Amino acid sequence: MQHDAEQDARNDGSGGDEQGGRWFGDHADQYVDGAWRPSGDTGSIEVLNPATERVIATVPAGGAADVDAAVGAARRAARAWGATTREERLALLTRLRDGIAGAQDEITATVVAELGAPVGFAAAVHAGLPLTVASSYLALLAEHPFEERIGNSLVLAEPAGVVAAITPWNYPLHQIVAKVVPALAAGCPVVLKPAEDTPLVARLFARLVHEAGFPAGVFNLVTGTGAVAGAALAAHRDVDVVSFTGSTAVGRAVAETAGRGLKRVALELGGKSANVVLPGADLTRAVNVNVANVFANSGQTCSAWTRLLVHRDHYEEAVSIAAKAAEKYVPGDPADARTRIGPVVNAKQQARVRSYLEGAITEGARVVAGGPEPIADLPVGFYVRPTVLADVTPDMTVAQEEVFGPVVVVLPYRDEDHAAELANGTEYGLAGGVWAADTDTAAAFARRLDTGQVDLNGGRFNPLAPFGGYKSSGLGRELGRHGLEEFLQYKSLQY
Ligand code: NAD
């Protein structure tokens, strides 16, 4: 494999389509200690376009050698980076934010290619949201009180140390920015291990960090598998904080490993969130928004309202509104601006969604839109049918486990107590929705939910509000001030 690190540093991440895009092809380097350097490990990971099933790039499958080099560089950079002033960090992070703003088209094209996200959604969310989040941290960093007087103590908020950031593929750049930007703002150096399926937008991000001019070692990227690179990073003795977003099963393993080393750990995990429509709410709007919420990003959203809970008197009406809404989502080429729903990320995910649907039918669910069958018009690509399931009971697998595909299940409830019991009746607690005749009624019900975020009557996403889970959905919070505090530790001086 030809390697030209300088060429890579200039070109990686730029480009447009699969033929002409310069970031596609074979990469043999990792971004470590301020430069693109040849991977010290053997092996590579193939990156597929989920719509064409074609290999569009390969990246190194880093292992212990790459992780060690990256963590070593971060450790060496830690003291000087931790001692920078707020203004110095703000200047560099502003350049990074401006770089993200200038690369919106490249980010969009990259995420369309490696994730299969529809281009309109990719531009608005996969490229736009990281820009919003990065901007939010500039404002927070400008005003955060890093020193506070409490009685006869001066309490200093200091960087928590070297951060391992391990991210999933479903919102690949958002999840990177939501960890790396607050960690850097707090004065922590970072080693990022992105998901195997979406390493290209991570390489693009590394290029933007490089162009912003951060000191060597402050940000490092190691691509590789979770089992090898991710596990080595989470276990590394020189890592102080592990910030992980991904599945609950892997999150538990990461927390166990981190616990042995007494590392701080933040976990953003899975969800099975409920959207509760109370009597008196605008049923049509609530159901339509629910369907859109789940089908966005092909259902691959941790906070998706995958369970729609409706009073039994309105159940059949809600099911038919949902089925009608689902018909408007016709899977197609994500690069086509008219497409609202693309493929899921890979063949494993496609098989997993179909098997959940087959299982649900066996358990007695009624398919009112979609279903497990392949789509005849789309023989190539990891497509699944956007699906609505009725007659779902709370004990069914599809009502308890995270499908991570475009599948809405509709459950009836008898009264508010029953609705709260159902909403809280899974191991998860990440997000949710409540719809009622007025906000006060919705807010009163939301207080009964064991979950980290609740949108009332379609309340919009707030990048400054803490995001994270109750129960098996995680530990700690991302975004806003709470996200920044995950990367700070406190020292009290008494005098
Ligand atoms: P995953 O857990 O398989 O992988 C996530 C990351 O962990 C990847 O980078 C992977 O390589 C790495 N990894 C895997 N095994 C590892 C190990 N043993 N040690 C260390 N790292 C390891 O999850 P995924 O399939 O990539 O992502 C989907 C999951 O992420 C879903 O369950 C979804 O709900 C969850 N998610 C949660 C949030 C949130 O904020 N709560 C956000 C997005 C996604």
Coordinates of C-alpha atoms and ligand atoms in Angstrom, one line a residue:
M1 CA 0.0 0.0 0.0
Q2 CA 1.5 3.4 -1.0
H3 CA 1.9 5.7 1.9
D4 CA 2.4 9.4 1.6
A5 CA 1.6 11.0 5.0
E6 CA 2.0 14.6 3.8
Q7 CA -0.3 14.1 0.9
D8 CA -2.7 12.4 3.2
A9 CA -2.7 15.3 5.7
R10 CA -3.5 17.7 2.9
N11 CA -6.1 15.6 1.1
D12 CA -7.7 13.4 3.6
G13 CA -11.4 14.1 4.0
S14 CA -11.7 16.4 1.0
G15 CA -13.5 15.3 -2.1
G16 CA -17.0 14.8 -3.4
D17 CA -18.3 11.6 -4.9
E18 CA -17.2 8.0 -4.8
Q19 CA -15.3 8.2 -8.1
G20 CA -13.7 11.7 -7.6
G21 CA -13.5 11.9 -3.8
R22 CA -9.9 12.2 -2.7
W23 CA -10.5 10.7 0.7
F24 CA -11.5 7.4 -0.7
G25 CA -8.9 4.8 -1.2
D26 CA -6.4 3.1 1.0
H27 CA -5.1 4.8 4.1
A28 CA -2.3 3.3 6.2
D29 CA -1.8 6.1 8.7
Q30 CA -3.1 7.3 12.0
Y31 CA -3.1 10.9 13.3
V32 CA -0.7 10.7 16.3
D33 CA 1.4 13.4 18.0
G34 CA 0.5 16.1 15.5
A35 CA 1.1 14.3 12.2
W36 CA -0.2 11.5 10.0
R37 CA 2.1 8.6 10.8
P38 CA 2.3 5.0 9.5
S39 CA 0.3 2.6 11.6
G40 CA 2.5 0.4 13.8
D41 CA 0.0 -2.4 13.5
T42 CA -0.9 -4.7 10.6
G43 CA -4.3 -5.2 9.1
S44 CA -6.9 -2.9 7.7
I45 CA -10.6 -2.3 7.9
E46 CA -12.7 -2.0 4.8
V47 CA -15.2 0.9 4.7
L48 CA -18.4 0.1 2.7
N49 CA -20.9 2.4 1.1
P50 CA -24.2 0.9 2.5
A51 CA -26.2 1.9 -0.6
T52 CA -23.8 0.2 -3.1
E53 CA -22.2 -2.4 -0.8
R54 CA -18.9 -1.4 -2.5
V55 CA -15.6 -0.9 -0.6
I56 CA -14.9 2.9 -0.7
A57 CA -11.8 3.0 1.5
T58 CA -9.6 1.1 3.8
V59 CA -8.2 2.4 7.1
P60 CA -5.7 0.8 9.5
A61 CA -6.9 -1.7 12.1
G62 CA -4.8 -0.2 14.9
G63 CA -3.9 -2.2 17.9
A64 CA -1.7 -2.0 21.0
A65 CA 1.2 -0.3 19.2
D66 CA -1.0 2.5 17.7
V67 CA -2.9 3.0 21.0
D68 CA 0.3 3.1 23.0
A69 CA 1.8 5.7 20.7
A70 CA -1.4 7.8 20.8
V71 CA -1.8 7.7 24.5
G72 CA 1.9 8.4 25.0
A73 CA 1.6 11.5 22.9
A74 CA -1.5 12.6 24.8
R75 CA 0.2 12.0 28.1
R76 CA 3.2 14.1 27.1
A77 CA 1.0 16.9 25.9
A78 CA -1.3 16.8 29.0
R79 CA 0.5 19.2 31.4
A80 CA 1.2 22.0 28.9
W81 CA -2.3 21.7 27.4
G82 CA -3.8 21.7 30.9
A83 CA -1.9 24.9 31.7
T84 CA -3.1 26.9 28.7
T85 CA -5.3 29.8 29.3
R86 CA -9.0 29.8 28.5
E87 CA -8.3 32.4 25.8
E88 CA -5.6 30.1 24.1
R89 CA -8.0 27.2 24.1
L90 CA -10.8 29.4 22.9
A91 CA -8.7 30.7 20.0
L92 CA -7.9 27.2 18.8
L93 CA -11.4 25.8 19.3
T94 CA -12.8 28.8 17.3
R95 CA -10.5 27.8 14.4
L96 CA -11.7 24.3 14.7
R97 CA -15.4 25.4 14.7
D98 CA -14.6 27.6 11.7
G99 CA -13.0 24.6 10.0
I100 CA -16.2 22.5 10.6
A101 CA -18.2 25.4 9.2
G102 CA -16.1 25.5 6.1
A103 CA -16.2 21.7 5.6
Q104 CA -20.0 21.3 5.7
D105 CA -20.2 19.9 2.1
E106 CA -17.3 17.5 2.7
I107 CA -18.8 16.2 5.9
T108 CA -22.1 15.7 4.2
A109 CA -20.6 13.8 1.3
T110 CA -18.6 11.6 3.6
V111 CA -21.5 10.7 5.8
V112 CA -23.7 10.0 2.9
A113 CA -21.0 7.7 1.5
E114 CA -20.0 5.8 4.7
L115 CA -23.3 5.8 6.7
G116 CA -25.9 5.9 3.9
A117 CA -27.7 8.9 5.4
P118 CA -29.9 10.8 3.0
V119 CA -28.1 13.9 1.7
G120 CA -30.6 16.4 3.0
F121 CA -30.6 14.9 6.5
A122 CA -26.8 14.5 6.4
A123 CA -26.4 18.2 5.6
A124 CA -28.8 19.4 8.3
V125 CA -27.9 17.0 11.1
H126 CA -24.7 15.1 10.5
A127 CA -22.9 18.2 9.3
G128 CA -25.0 20.9 10.9
L129 CA -25.4 19.5 14.5
P130 CA -21.6 19.2 15.1
L131 CA -21.3 22.9 14.1
T132 CA -24.0 23.9 16.5
V133 CA -22.5 21.8 19.3
A134 CA -18.9 23.1 18.7
S135 CA -20.3 26.7 18.7
S136 CA -22.2 26.1 21.9
Y137 CA -18.9 25.1 23.6
L138 CA -17.2 28.3 22.5
A139 CA -19.8 30.3 24.4
L140 CA -19.6 28.0 27.4
L141 CA -15.8 28.1 27.5
A142 CA -15.9 31.9 27.4
E143 CA -17.9 32.1 30.6
H144 CA -17.3 28.9 32.5
P145 CA -16.2 29.5 36.2
F146 CA -13.0 27.5 36.5
E147 CA -12.5 28.9 39.9
E148 CA -15.1 29.3 42.7
R149 CA -15.0 30.5 46.3
I150 CA -16.8 28.2 48.7
G151 CA -16.3 29.5 52.3
N152 CA -12.6 29.6 53.1
S153 CA -11.8 27.5 50.0
L154 CA -10.8 28.4 46.5
V155 CA -12.1 25.5 44.4
L156 CA -10.2 25.0 41.1
A157 CA -11.7 23.1 38.2
E158 CA -8.8 21.3 36.6
P159 CA -8.6 19.0 33.6
A160 CA -9.4 15.4 34.4
G161 CA -6.5 14.0 32.4
V162 CA -6.0 12.0 29.2
V163 CA -9.4 11.2 27.6
A164 CA -10.2 8.1 25.6
A165 CA -13.2 8.9 23.4
I166 CA -14.8 5.8 21.8
T167 CA -17.7 6.6 19.4
P168 CA -20.3 4.7 17.4
W169 CA -21.3 5.1 13.7
N170 CA -24.9 6.3 13.9
Y171 CA -24.2 10.1 14.3
P172 CA -20.5 9.8 13.7
L173 CA -19.3 13.4 13.7
H174 CA -21.8 14.6 16.3
Q175 CA -20.6 12.0 18.7
I176 CA -17.0 12.9 18.1
V177 CA -17.6 16.6 18.6
A178 CA -19.8 16.1 21.7
K179 CA -16.8 14.4 23.4
V180 CA -13.7 15.9 21.9
V181 CA -14.6 19.6 21.9
P182 CA -15.6 19.8 25.6
A183 CA -12.6 17.6 26.5
L184 CA -10.2 20.0 24.7
A185 CA -12.1 23.0 26.2
A186 CA -11.6 21.5 29.7
G187 CA -7.8 21.2 29.0
C188 CA -7.7 17.4 28.4
P189 CA -5.8 15.8 25.6
V190 CA -7.8 13.2 23.7
V191 CA -7.3 9.9 21.9
L192 CA -10.3 9.1 19.6
K193 CA -11.3 5.6 18.5
P194 CA -14.2 6.0 16.1
A195 CA -16.5 3.2 14.9
E196 CA -15.3 0.7 12.3
D197 CA -18.1 1.6 9.9
T198 CA -17.5 5.4 9.8
P199 CA -13.8 6.2 10.2
L200 CA -13.7 8.6 7.2
V201 CA -15.5 11.5 8.8
A202 CA -13.2 10.9 11.9
R203 CA -10.2 11.3 9.6
L204 CA -11.7 14.4 8.2
F205 CA -12.2 15.8 11.7
A206 CA -8.5 15.0 12.5
R207 CA -7.5 17.0 9.4
L208 CA -9.6 20.0 10.7
V209 CA -8.0 19.7 14.1
H210 CA -4.6 19.7 12.4
E211 CA -5.4 22.7 10.3
A212 CA -6.7 24.6 13.4
G213 CA -3.1 24.3 14.7
F214 CA -3.5 22.5 18.0
P215 CA -0.2 21.5 19.7
A216 CA 1.1 18.0 18.9
G217 CA -0.4 15.2 21.0
V218 CA -3.4 17.2 22.1
F219 CA -5.7 15.3 19.7
N220 CA -4.9 11.8 18.4
L221 CA -6.9 9.4 16.2
V222 CA -6.6 5.6 16.2
T223 CA -8.9 3.7 13.8
G224 CA -9.3 0.0 14.6
T225 CA -11.8 -2.6 15.8
G226 CA -13.6 -2.2 19.2
A227 CA -12.4 -5.6 20.4
V228 CA -8.7 -4.7 19.8
A229 CA -8.1 -0.9 19.6
G230 CA -11.2 0.1 21.7
A231 CA -10.4 -2.5 24.4
A232 CA -6.7 -1.5 24.5
L233 CA -7.6 2.1 24.8
A234 CA -10.1 1.7 27.6
A235 CA -7.6 -0.4 29.5
H236 CA -4.5 1.7 29.0
R237 CA -2.9 2.7 32.2
D238 CA -2.2 6.3 31.0
V239 CA -5.9 7.0 30.2
D240 CA -7.7 8.9 33.0
V241 CA -11.2 9.2 31.5
V242 CA -13.1 6.9 29.2
S243 CA -16.0 8.6 27.4
F244 CA -17.9 5.9 25.5
T245 CA -21.0 6.1 23.3
G246 CA -22.3 2.8 22.0
S247 CA -24.3 -0.3 22.9
T248 CA -25.2 -1.1 26.5
A249 CA -23.4 -4.5 26.2
V250 CA -20.1 -3.0 25.2
G251 CA -20.6 -0.1 27.7
R252 CA -20.8 -2.6 30.5
A253 CA -17.5 -4.2 29.4
V254 CA -15.8 -0.8 29.0
A255 CA -17.0 0.2 32.5
E256 CA -15.7 -3.0 34.0
T257 CA -12.3 -2.4 32.4
A258 CA -12.2 1.2 33.3
G259 CA -13.3 0.4 36.9
R260 CA -10.3 -1.9 37.4
G261 CA -8.0 1.0 36.6
L262 CA -10.2 3.5 38.7
K263 CA -10.7 5.6 35.6
R264 CA -13.6 8.0 35.4
V265 CA -16.1 6.7 32.9
A266 CA -19.0 8.3 31.0
L267 CA -21.4 6.1 29.1
E268 CA -24.0 7.1 26.5
L269 CA -25.8 3.8 25.7
G270 CA -28.9 2.4 24.1
G271 CA -32.5 3.3 24.4
K272 CA -36.1 2.1 24.0
S273 CA -37.8 5.4 24.4
A274 CA -41.5 5.9 24.8
N275 CA -43.6 8.6 23.3
V276 CA -46.8 8.9 25.3
V277 CA -49.8 10.6 23.7
L278 CA -52.3 11.6 26.5
P279 CA -56.0 12.1 25.8
G280 CA -56.6 15.7 24.6
A281 CA -53.3 15.9 22.6
D282 CA -53.2 16.5 18.9
L283 CA -53.1 12.8 18.0
T284 CA -52.4 13.3 14.3
R285 CA -49.4 15.6 14.9
A286 CA -48.1 13.4 17.7
V287 CA -48.2 10.3 15.6
N288 CA -46.7 11.9 12.5
V289 CA -43.9 13.4 14.5
N290 CA -43.3 10.0 16.1
V291 CA -43.0 8.3 12.8
A292 CA -40.6 11.0 11.4
N293 CA -38.6 10.8 14.7
V294 CA -38.0 7.0 14.3
F295 CA -37.5 6.9 10.5
A296 CA -34.9 9.7 10.6
N297 CA -31.4 8.2 10.1
S298 CA -33.1 4.9 9.2
G299 CA -34.1 4.4 12.8
Q300 CA -30.5 4.4 13.9
T301 CA -30.9 7.0 16.7
C302 CA -30.3 6.1 20.3
S303 CA -33.0 8.5 21.5
A304 CA -35.6 7.5 19.0
W305 CA -39.2 7.1 20.2
T306 CA -39.5 3.5 19.2
R307 CA -42.5 2.9 21.4
L308 CA -45.7 4.9 20.7
L309 CA -48.1 4.7 23.6
V310 CA -51.7 5.7 22.9
H311 CA -54.9 5.5 25.0
R312 CA -56.9 2.4 24.0
D313 CA -59.8 4.5 22.9
H314 CA -57.6 6.1 20.2
Y315 CA -55.5 3.1 19.5
E316 CA -56.8 2.1 16.0
E317 CA -56.9 5.7 14.9
A318 CA -53.3 6.1 15.9
V319 CA -52.3 2.9 14.2
S320 CA -53.9 4.0 10.9
I321 CA -52.3 7.5 11.1
A322 CA -48.9 5.8 11.7
A323 CA -49.3 3.4 8.8
K324 CA -50.3 6.2 6.5
A325 CA -47.3 8.3 7.6
A326 CA -45.0 5.3 7.0
E327 CA -46.1 5.0 3.4
K328 CA -44.4 8.4 2.7
Y329 CA -41.0 6.9 3.5
V330 CA -39.8 5.1 0.4
P331 CA -36.3 3.8 0.8
G332 CA -33.9 4.9 -1.9
D333 CA -30.5 6.2 -2.9
P334 CA -29.2 8.4 -0.1
A335 CA -27.3 10.6 -2.6
D336 CA -30.6 11.5 -4.2
A337 CA -31.9 14.8 -2.7
R338 CA -35.5 13.4 -2.8
T339 CA -34.7 10.4 -0.6
R340 CA -36.1 10.6 2.9
I341 CA -34.8 7.2 4.1
G342 CA -31.7 5.4 3.0
P343 CA -30.2 2.0 3.9
V344 CA -29.1 0.9 7.4
V345 CA -25.3 0.9 8.0
N346 CA -24.3 -2.7 7.2
A347 CA -25.4 -6.2 6.4
K348 CA -25.4 -7.2 10.1
Q349 CA -27.7 -4.4 11.0
Q350 CA -30.0 -5.2 8.1
A351 CA -30.2 -8.9 9.2
R352 CA -30.7 -7.8 12.8
V353 CA -33.7 -5.6 12.0
R354 CA -35.3 -8.2 9.8
S355 CA -34.9 -10.9 12.5
Y356 CA -36.5 -8.6 15.1
L357 CA -39.5 -8.2 12.7
E358 CA -39.8 -11.9 12.0
G359 CA -39.6 -12.5 15.8
A360 CA -42.3 -9.9 16.4
I361 CA -44.7 -11.5 13.9
T362 CA -44.1 -14.9 15.5
E363 CA -44.9 -13.4 18.9
G364 CA -48.2 -12.0 17.5
A365 CA -47.5 -8.5 16.3
R366 CA -49.5 -7.1 13.4
V367 CA -47.6 -5.5 10.5
V368 CA -49.5 -2.4 9.3
A369 CA -46.6 -1.0 7.3
G370 CA -43.4 -2.4 6.0
G371 CA -42.3 -5.9 7.2
P372 CA -39.2 -8.1 7.1
E373 CA -39.3 -8.9 3.4
P374 CA -36.5 -7.6 1.1
I375 CA -37.4 -4.7 -1.2
A376 CA -37.6 -6.0 -4.7
D377 CA -36.6 -2.7 -6.4
L378 CA -33.5 -2.4 -4.2
P379 CA -31.6 -5.7 -4.5
V380 CA -28.3 -4.0 -3.7
G381 CA -27.8 -1.9 -0.6
F382 CA -28.6 -2.6 3.1
Y383 CA -32.2 -1.5 2.9
V384 CA -35.0 -2.5 5.2
R385 CA -38.7 -1.6 5.0
P386 CA -39.8 1.2 7.3
T387 CA -42.2 -0.6 9.6
V388 CA -45.1 0.0 12.0
L389 CA -46.2 -2.9 14.3
A390 CA -49.5 -2.9 16.1
D391 CA -50.9 -5.4 18.7
V392 CA -47.6 -5.3 20.4
T393 CA -47.6 -6.3 24.0
P394 CA -45.1 -5.0 26.6
D395 CA -43.4 -8.3 27.1
M396 CA -42.6 -8.9 23.4
T397 CA -38.9 -8.7 22.5
V398 CA -39.6 -5.9 20.0
A399 CA -41.1 -3.8 22.9
Q400 CA -38.1 -4.4 25.2
E401 CA -35.0 -4.5 23.1
E402 CA -33.3 -1.8 20.9
V403 CA -33.9 -2.7 17.2
F404 CA -31.9 0.2 15.9
G405 CA -33.8 0.3 12.6
P406 CA -36.9 2.1 11.2
V407 CA -39.4 0.2 13.4
V408 CA -42.2 1.8 15.5
V409 CA -44.3 -0.3 17.8
V410 CA -47.7 0.9 19.0
L411 CA -49.0 -0.1 22.4
P412 CA -52.3 0.8 24.0
Y413 CA -52.7 1.9 27.6
R414 CA -55.7 2.1 29.9
D415 CA -55.0 5.2 32.0
E416 CA -52.2 7.5 33.0
D417 CA -50.8 5.1 35.6
H418 CA -50.7 2.3 33.1
A419 CA -49.0 4.6 30.5
A420 CA -46.3 5.6 33.0
E421 CA -45.8 1.9 34.0
L422 CA -45.4 0.9 30.3
A423 CA -43.1 3.9 29.5
N424 CA -40.8 3.0 32.5
G425 CA -41.1 -0.8 31.8
T426 CA -37.8 -1.4 30.0
E427 CA -34.2 -1.5 31.2
Y428 CA -33.6 1.7 29.4
G429 CA -34.2 5.4 30.1
L430 CA -32.6 7.7 27.5
A431 CA -35.3 9.9 26.0
G432 CA -39.1 10.2 25.5
G433 CA -42.0 12.4 24.4
V434 CA -45.2 13.4 26.0
W435 CA -48.1 15.0 24.2
A436 CA -51.0 16.5 26.0
A437 CA -53.6 19.3 25.7
D438 CA -51.2 21.7 27.3
T439 CA -47.6 21.9 28.4
D440 CA -48.3 21.8 32.2
T441 CA -50.2 18.5 31.8
A442 CA -47.4 17.1 29.7
A443 CA -44.7 18.3 32.1
A444 CA -46.5 16.8 35.1
F445 CA -46.6 13.4 33.4
A446 CA -42.9 13.8 32.2
R447 CA -41.8 14.0 35.9
R448 CA -43.0 10.4 36.3
L449 CA -40.7 9.1 33.6
D450 CA -37.4 7.5 34.5
T451 CA -35.5 8.9 31.5
G452 CA -32.9 11.6 30.8
Q453 CA -34.7 13.8 28.2
V454 CA -38.4 14.3 27.5
D455 CA -39.8 16.5 24.7
L456 CA -43.2 18.0 25.5
N457 CA -45.6 18.5 22.6
G458 CA -42.7 18.3 20.1
G459 CA -40.3 20.6 22.0
R460 CA -37.2 21.0 20.0
F461 CA -33.7 19.7 20.6
N462 CA -31.6 21.9 22.9
P463 CA -27.8 21.5 22.4
L464 CA -27.1 23.1 25.8
A465 CA -29.3 20.7 27.8
P466 CA -27.7 17.7 29.4
F467 CA -28.1 14.5 27.3
G468 CA -27.8 11.1 28.8
G469 CA -29.5 8.1 30.3
Y470 CA -31.2 6.8 33.4
K471 CA -30.9 3.0 34.2
S472 CA -29.1 1.0 31.5
S473 CA -28.9 3.9 29.1
G474 CA -25.8 5.3 30.7
L475 CA -23.8 7.2 33.2
G476 CA -22.9 10.9 33.1
R477 CA -24.1 13.5 30.7
E478 CA -23.0 15.0 27.4
L479 CA -23.6 18.5 25.9
G480 CA -23.7 21.9 27.5
R481 CA -22.2 22.7 30.9
H482 CA -22.8 19.2 32.2
G483 CA -20.8 17.8 29.3
L484 CA -17.9 20.1 30.0
E485 CA -17.9 19.1 33.7
E486 CA -17.4 15.4 32.7
F487 CA -13.8 16.4 31.9
L488 CA -13.1 18.5 35.0
Q489 CA -11.9 17.5 38.5
Y490 CA -11.8 19.7 41.5
K491 CA -9.0 20.9 43.8
S492 CA -9.8 22.9 47.0
L493 CA -7.3 25.4 48.5
Q494 CA -8.1 26.4 52.0
Y495 CA -6.9 29.7 53.5
Ligands
NAD1 P1 -20.9 -0.6 19.8 O1 -21.1 -0.7 21.2 O2 -20.8 -1.9 19.0 O3 -19.6 0.2 19.4 C1 -19.4 1.5 19.8 C2 -17.9 1.8 19.8 O4 -17.3 0.9 20.8 C3 -17.2 1.5 18.5 O5 -16.2 2.4 18.3 C4 -16.6 0.1 18.7 O6 -15.5 -0.1 17.9 C5 -16.2 0.2 20.2 N1 -16.1 -1.1 20.9 C6 -16.7 -2.3 20.6 N2 -16.3 -3.2 21.4 C7 -15.4 -2.6 22.3 C8 -14.7 -3.1 23.4 N3 -14.8 -4.3 23.8 N4 -13.9 -2.2 24.1 C9 -13.9 -0.9 23.7 N5 -14.6 -0.4 22.7 C10 -15.3 -1.3 21.9 O7 -22.1 0.3 19.3 P2 -22.5 0.6 17.8 O8 -23.2 -0.5 17.2 O9 -21.3 1.2 17.1 O10 -23.5 1.8 18.0 C11 -24.9 1.6 18.2 C12 -25.2 1.7 19.7 O11 -24.8 3.0 20.2 C13 -26.7 1.6 19.9 O12 -27.0 0.7 21.0 C14 -27.1 3.0 20.3 O13 -28.2 3.1 21.1 C15 -25.9 3.5 21.0 N6 -25.8 5.0 21.0 C16 -26.1 5.7 22.1 C17 -26.0 7.0 22.1 C18 -26.3 7.8 23.4 O14 -25.9 9.0 23.4 N7 -26.8 7.3 24.4 C19 -25.8 7.7 21.0 C20 -25.6 7.0 19.8 C21 -25.6 5.6 19.8

